[in-house]
PDB file of C-alpha atoms in Angstrom:
ATOM      1  CA  MET A  80      96.175  98.129 110.235  1.00 77.00           C
ATOM      2  CA  HIS A  81      95.108  97.048 114.162  1.00 78.00           C
ATOM      3  CA  SER A  82      93.834 100.956 114.665  1.00 84.00           C
ATOM      4  CA  LEU A  83      91.703 100.783 111.982  1.00 83.00           C
ATOM      5  CA  LYS A  84      90.569  97.536 113.070  1.00 84.00           C
ATOM      6  CA  GLN A  85      89.481  98.417 116.249  1.00 88.00           C
ATOM      7  CA  THR A  86      87.854 101.945 115.447  1.00 88.00           C
ATOM      8  CA  ALA A  87      85.570  99.191 112.817  1.00 86.00           C
ATOM      9  CA  ASN A  88      84.995  96.975 116.435  1.00 88.00           C
ATOM     10  CA  LEU A  89      84.272 100.123 118.131  1.00 90.00           C
ATOM     11  CA  LEU A  90      81.917 101.375 115.841  1.00 87.00           C
ATOM     12  CA  ALA A  91      79.894  98.322 115.250  1.00 88.00           C
ATOM     13  CA  SER A  92      79.516  98.118 118.890  1.00 91.00           C
ATOM     14  CA  LEU A  93      78.015 101.443 118.541  1.00 92.00           C
ATOM     15  CA  GLY A  94      75.903 100.545 116.739  1.00 93.00           C
ATOM     16  CA  SER A  95      77.267 101.775 113.168  1.00 91.00           C
ATOM     17  CA  PRO A  96      79.371  99.256 111.835  1.00 91.00           C
ATOM     18  CA  VAL A  97      81.560  99.810 108.813  1.00 89.00           C
ATOM     19  CA  SER A  98      81.714  97.188 105.869  1.00 90.00           C
ATOM     20  CA  VAL A  99      84.590  95.396 105.433  1.00 89.00           C
ATOM     21  CA  GLU A 100      84.503  96.896 101.150  1.00 92.00           C
ATOM     22  CA  ASP A 101      84.453 100.565 103.076  1.00 92.00           C
ATOM     23  CA  MET A 102      87.015  99.146 105.291  1.00 91.00           C
ATOM     24  CA  THR A 103      89.095  97.635 102.469  1.00 93.00           C
ATOM     25  CA  ASP A 104      88.635 100.504 100.190  1.00 93.00           C
ATOM     26  CA  HIS A 105      89.743 102.644 103.132  1.00 91.00           C
ATOM     27  CA  ILE A 106      93.282 100.717 103.055  1.00 92.00           C
ATOM     28  CA  LEU A 107      93.743  99.727  99.579  1.00 94.00           C
ATOM     29  CA  ARG A 108      93.354 104.099  98.809  1.00 94.00           C
ATOM     30  CA  GLY A 109      96.212 104.690 101.696  1.00 93.00           C
ATOM     31  CA  LEU A 110      98.883 102.705  99.994  1.00 94.00           C
ATOM     32  CA  ASP A 111     101.021 103.669  97.297  1.00 93.00           C
ATOM     33  CA  ASP A 112     102.331 102.232  93.601  1.00 93.00           C
ATOM     34  CA  GLY A 113     104.625  99.324  95.336  1.00 93.00           C
ATOM     35  CA  TYR A 114     101.083  97.424  96.141  1.00 95.00           C
ATOM     36  CA  ARG A 115      99.697  97.760  93.014  1.00 95.00           C
ATOM     37  CA  ALA A 116      99.678  94.841  91.956  1.00 94.00           C
ATOM     38  CA  VAL A 117      98.184  93.724  96.100  1.00 95.00           C
ATOM     39  CA  ILE A 118      95.314  96.237  94.869  1.00 95.00           C
ATOM     40  CA  ASP A 119      94.812  95.306  91.558  1.00 95.00           C
ATOM     41  CA  GLY A 120      93.871  91.854  93.079  1.00 95.00           C
ATOM     42  CA  VAL A 121      91.902  92.809  95.571  1.00 95.00           C
ATOM     43  CA  ASN A 122      89.920  94.740  93.412  1.00 94.00           C
ATOM     44  CA  ALA A 123      89.415  92.178  90.473  1.00 94.00           C
ATOM     45  CA  ARG A 124      88.087  89.963  93.530  1.00 93.00           C
ATOM     46  CA  ASP A 125      84.005  88.915  92.767  1.00 92.00           C
ATOM     47  CA  THR A 126      83.992  88.679  96.950  1.00 94.00           C
ATOM     48  CA  ALA A 127      85.190  91.036  99.479  1.00 93.00           C
ATOM     49  CA  ILE A 128      88.448  89.859 100.680  1.00 94.00           C
ATOM     50  CA  LEU A 129      88.628  89.275 104.549  1.00 92.00           C
ATOM     51  CA  PHE A 130      90.934  91.815 106.819  1.00 90.00           C
ATOM     52  CA  ASP A 131      93.394  88.778 108.017  1.00 91.00           C
ATOM     53  CA  ASP A 132      93.502  87.610 104.541  1.00 94.00           C
ATOM     54  CA  LEU A 133      94.351  91.907 103.026  1.00 95.00           C
ATOM     55  CA  LEU A 134      96.891  91.665 105.921  1.00 93.00           C
ATOM     56  CA  GLU A 135      98.509  88.973 105.295  1.00 94.00           C
ATOM     57  CA  LYS A 136      98.630  90.127 101.762  1.00 95.00           C
ATOM     58  CA  LEU A 137      99.939  93.438 102.760  1.00 94.00           C
ATOM     59  CA  LEU A 138     102.606  91.632 104.720  1.00 94.00           C
ATOM     60  CA  ILE A 139     103.873  89.546 101.841  1.00 94.00           C
ATOM     61  CA  GLN A 140     103.932  92.627 100.074  1.00 95.00           C
ATOM     62  CA  GLU A 141     105.842  94.868 102.088  1.00 94.00           C
ATOM     63  CA  LEU A 142     108.800  91.703 102.791  1.00 93.00           C
ATOM     64  CA  SER A 143     108.978  91.885  99.220  1.00 92.00           C
ATOM     65  CA  LEU A 144     109.962  95.786  99.031  1.00 91.00           C
ATOM     66  CA  VAL A 145     112.231  95.665 101.593  1.00 91.00           C
ATOM     67  CA  ALA A 146     114.033  92.439  99.958  1.00 88.00           C
ATOM     68  CA  ALA A 147     114.370  94.652  96.888  1.00 86.00           C
ATOM     69  CA  GLN A 148     115.438  97.353  98.609  1.00 84.00           C
ATOM     70  CA  ARG A 149     118.154  95.558 100.431  1.00 84.00           C
ATOM     71  CA  GLN A 150     119.931  94.292  96.515  1.00 77.00           C
ATOM     72  CA  VAL A 151     122.782  96.791  96.764  1.00 60.00           C
ATOM     73  CA  PRO A 152     124.554  97.070  93.144  1.00 66.00           C
ATOM     74  CA  ALA A 153     127.882  95.735  93.057  1.00 58.00           C
ATOM     75  CA  PRO A 154     130.603  97.927  94.235  1.00 61.00           C
ATOM     76  CA  MET A 155     132.472 100.359  91.241  1.00 61.00           C
ATOM     77  CA  THR A 156     135.184  98.226  91.689  1.00 62.00           C
ATOM     78  CA  ALA A 157     133.924  95.016  91.195  1.00 53.00           C
ATOM     79  CA  LEU A 158     132.110  96.896  88.160  1.00 53.00           C
ATOM     80  CA  ASN A 159     135.742  97.997  87.175  1.00 54.00           C
ATOM     81  CA  VAL A 160     137.173  94.501  87.082  1.00 54.00           C
ATOM     82  CA  GLN A 161     134.071  93.231  84.901  1.00 54.00           C
ATOM     83  CA  ALA A 162     134.160  95.155  82.140  1.00 52.00           C
ATOM     84  CA  ARG A 163     138.029  95.169  81.193  1.00 52.00           C
ATOM     85  CA  PRO A 164     137.838  92.490  78.612  1.00 58.00           C
ATOM     86  CA  ASN A 165     139.952  89.931  78.264  1.00 57.00           C
ATOM     87  CA  HIS A 166     144.046  89.955  77.156  1.00 56.00           C
ATOM     88  CA  SER A 167     144.943  86.756  76.759  1.00 55.00           C
ATOM     89  CA  ASP A 168     146.492  85.264  73.831  1.00 52.00           C
ATOM     90  CA  LYS A 169     145.920  81.904  75.339  1.00 52.00           C
ATOM     91  CA  THR A 170     143.335  79.136  74.007  1.00 54.00           C
ATOM     92  CA  ARG A 171     140.748  77.364  75.752  1.00 55.00           C
ATOM     93  CA  SER A 172     143.317  74.648  76.020  1.00 55.00           C
ATOM     94  CA  GLY A 173     145.395  76.847  77.689  1.00 55.00           C
ATOM     95  CA  GLN A 174     148.097  76.614  74.830  1.00 57.00           C
ATOM     96  CA  PHE A 175     148.879  79.509  73.354  1.00 53.00           C
ATOM     97  CA  SER A 176     147.449  80.596  70.109  1.00 52.00           C
ATOM     98  CA  ALA A 177     150.004  81.059  67.036  1.00 53.00           C
ATOM     99  CA  SER A 178     148.261  83.304  64.887  1.00 52.00           C
ATOM    100  CA  SER A 179     148.754  85.714  67.736  1.00 50.00           C
ATOM    101  CA  THR A 180     149.594  89.323  67.228  1.00 54.00           C
ATOM    102  CA  SER A 181     150.307  91.811  69.302  1.00 54.00           C
ATOM    103  CA  ARG A 182     148.905  94.665  69.008  1.00 55.00           C
ATOM    104  CA  PRO A 183     148.391  98.093  71.203  1.00 57.00           C
ATOM    105  CA  ASP A 184     144.866  98.035  72.714  1.00 56.00           C
ATOM    106  CA  ASN A 185     144.077 101.690  71.966  1.00 55.00           C
ATOM    107  CA  ARG A 186     140.981 102.011  73.952  1.00 55.00           C
ATOM    108  CA  LYS A 187     140.900 104.308  77.036  1.00 54.00           C
ATOM    109  CA  SER A 188     141.100 102.623  80.102  1.00 55.00           C
ATOM    110  CA  PHE A 189     137.600 103.450  82.961  1.00 56.00           C
ATOM    111  CA  LEU A 190     139.500 105.302  85.854  1.00 61.00           C
ATOM    112  CA  SER A 191     136.183 106.165  87.628  1.00 66.00           C
ATOM    113  CA  ARG A 192     136.143 109.230  89.661  1.00 65.00           C
ATOM    114  CA  CYS A 193     136.427 108.765  93.805  1.00 64.00           C
ATOM    115  CA  GLN A 194     133.044 109.316  95.734  1.00 62.00           C
ATOM    116  CA  TRP A 195     134.820 111.492  98.381  1.00 60.00           C
ATOM    117  CA  CYS A 196     137.254 113.602  96.315  1.00 65.00           C
ATOM    118  CA  ASN A 197     135.718 113.119  92.901  1.00 63.00           C
ATOM    119  CA  VAL A 198     139.343 112.691  91.533  1.00 66.00           C
ATOM    120  CA  LYS A 199     139.495 109.951  88.734  1.00 67.00           C
ATOM    121  CA  GLY A 200     141.631 106.814  89.585  1.00 65.00           C
ATOM    122  CA  HIS A 201     141.475 107.267  93.640  1.00 61.00           C
ATOM    123  CA  VAL A 202     139.413 104.423  95.445  1.00 58.00           C
ATOM    124  CA  LEU A 203     137.035 105.628  98.610  1.00 53.00           C
ATOM    125  CA  SER A 204     138.068 102.215 100.638  1.00 49.00           C
TER     126      SER A 204
END
């Protein structure tokens, strides 16, 4: 971005200035869909955006994209624990329910595959 501004300043000093609109269009064409909100916002303006304001908006969006990439999903072992049903016969008060009957659970328990050897039940740690 700074080299683009330096080039525009050099062209202006040589008597061939680049318009703010042309420079903005050039910058926006080089962005991917991760910057769609900024692109749409700049295109919706009635007046041209200043270079420094555009740079600020792009930096904020870049930080947002980086933060979204850092969010890592929970590990499979954590998902495995969260997905298991609670088989406790206790009520909320902590006492056992009088009408509780013991019945077998016919559902198969989920065993994930090891990410290293692809064998069910192994866990890569």
